[in-house]
Amino acid sequence: MQALRVLNQPCCAPGAPPLRKEEGESLALRFKALADPARLAIVNHLAGREEACVCEFRLDLSQPTVSHHLRVLREAGVIEVARRRGTWTYYRLIPEVMEQLAFALGGARAPRGVLATAERTVA
């Protein structure tokens, strides 16, 4: 049996209900991770790709700095390691997280799962 995620209404759309503390902290961590130009460039590079090698990121930054940005995005749950091949690491966006972030801002359809509202639950 597959468990369905229960999602609340968008946090930042007009008329949105107050966020629970845990939800706010989780969203803030992810948005904070995206609030850096280098990390946003990494996410932009990964968008629309199944995966990308770390060697493909052209950010004009040192390797340790790129590694730092990748670690921040991984810890925030925005990206994950897709695979390793020799010394190269391939990353991918976590699509569900990107859907949740867009939904939280009220700019996208509801993420896949269950949307729980005060009036009803939609599968």
XYZ file of C-alpha atoms in Angstrom:
123
model
C 0.000 0.000 0.000
C 1.357 3.406 -0.959
C 1.134 6.223 1.578
C -0.150 9.558 0.285
C 1.342 12.830 1.437
C -1.080 15.264 3.019
C -0.546 18.830 1.864
C -1.928 22.064 3.202
C -3.145 25.019 1.199
C -0.612 27.402 -0.347
C 1.144 29.422 2.336
C 1.530 32.669 0.508
C -1.551 32.988 -1.689
C -4.269 35.472 -0.790
C -6.434 34.115 2.022
C -3.998 31.352 2.948
C -4.374 29.921 6.457
C -1.567 30.347 9.008
C 1.319 27.918 8.635
C 2.201 25.429 11.293
C 5.640 26.125 12.755
C 7.210 22.994 11.208
C 5.851 23.817 7.752
C 7.154 27.360 7.937
C 10.598 26.213 9.022
C 10.791 23.626 6.242
C 9.716 26.098 3.550
C 12.046 28.797 4.886
C 15.019 26.415 4.793
C 14.344 25.554 1.166
C 13.704 29.131 0.067
C 16.824 30.259 1.937
C 18.852 27.668 0.025
C 17.534 29.133 -3.231
C 18.276 32.717 -2.189
C 21.876 32.606 -3.403
C 22.685 33.369 -7.064
C 25.109 30.427 -7.392
C 22.609 27.954 -5.922
C 19.851 29.349 -8.093
C 22.144 28.863 -11.119
C 22.684 25.229 -10.094
C 18.931 24.649 -9.799
C 18.393 26.396 -13.132
C 21.006 24.148 -14.752
C 19.321 21.043 -13.335
C 15.820 22.147 -14.373
C 14.629 20.202 -17.362
C 17.423 17.645 -17.064
C 17.145 14.222 -15.572
C 20.570 14.690 -13.991
C 23.776 16.677 -14.453
C 27.404 16.021 -13.640
C 29.061 18.363 -11.200
C 31.677 18.917 -13.914
C 29.014 20.659 -16.049
C 28.392 23.540 -13.644
C 30.079 26.641 -15.075
C 29.830 29.066 -12.182
C 33.280 30.714 -12.195
C 33.703 29.534 -8.599
C 36.313 27.343 -6.968
C 35.570 23.646 -6.592
C 35.243 23.896 -2.786
C 32.726 26.735 -3.176
C 30.648 24.754 -5.679
C 30.750 21.779 -3.297
C 29.527 24.036 -0.485
C 26.570 25.231 -2.558
C 25.688 21.663 -3.540
C 25.815 20.619 0.122
C 23.450 23.457 1.119
C 20.975 22.419 -1.582
C 21.221 18.743 -0.552
C 20.709 19.541 3.129
C 17.674 21.668 2.261
C 16.240 18.720 0.340
C 16.170 20.505 -3.021
C 18.630 18.218 -4.864
C 19.988 14.736 -4.388
C 22.804 12.601 -5.723
C 21.463 10.739 -8.735
C 24.534 8.546 -9.196
C 28.291 8.421 -9.030
C 30.555 7.424 -11.879
C 34.196 7.172 -10.944
C 35.160 10.491 -9.399
C 32.174 12.353 -10.855
C 28.918 12.903 -9.022
C 25.637 13.463 -10.851
C 22.848 15.464 -9.215
C 19.152 15.828 -9.861
C 16.366 18.074 -8.629
C 13.796 16.468 -6.379
C 10.677 17.148 -8.473
C 8.241 16.816 -5.580
C 10.098 19.525 -3.647
C 10.045 21.911 -6.601
C 6.289 21.290 -6.968
C 5.778 21.980 -3.268
C 7.737 25.252 -3.433
C 5.769 26.474 -6.446
C 2.515 25.412 -4.802
C 3.452 27.153 -1.543
C 3.690 30.431 -3.405
C 0.341 29.807 -5.049
C 1.855 29.781 -8.507
C 1.304 26.168 -9.496
C -1.265 23.435 -9.443
C -1.395 21.279 -6.350
C 1.497 18.849 -6.049
C 0.737 15.188 -6.565
C -0.607 13.658 -3.388
C -3.554 14.577 -1.239
C -4.561 18.188 -0.754
C -6.209 18.639 2.622
C -8.355 21.718 3.130
C -10.745 22.644 5.893
C -13.692 21.775 3.646
C -12.558 18.609 1.909
C -9.793 16.235 1.022
C -9.014 15.674 -2.649
C -7.035 12.662 -3.866
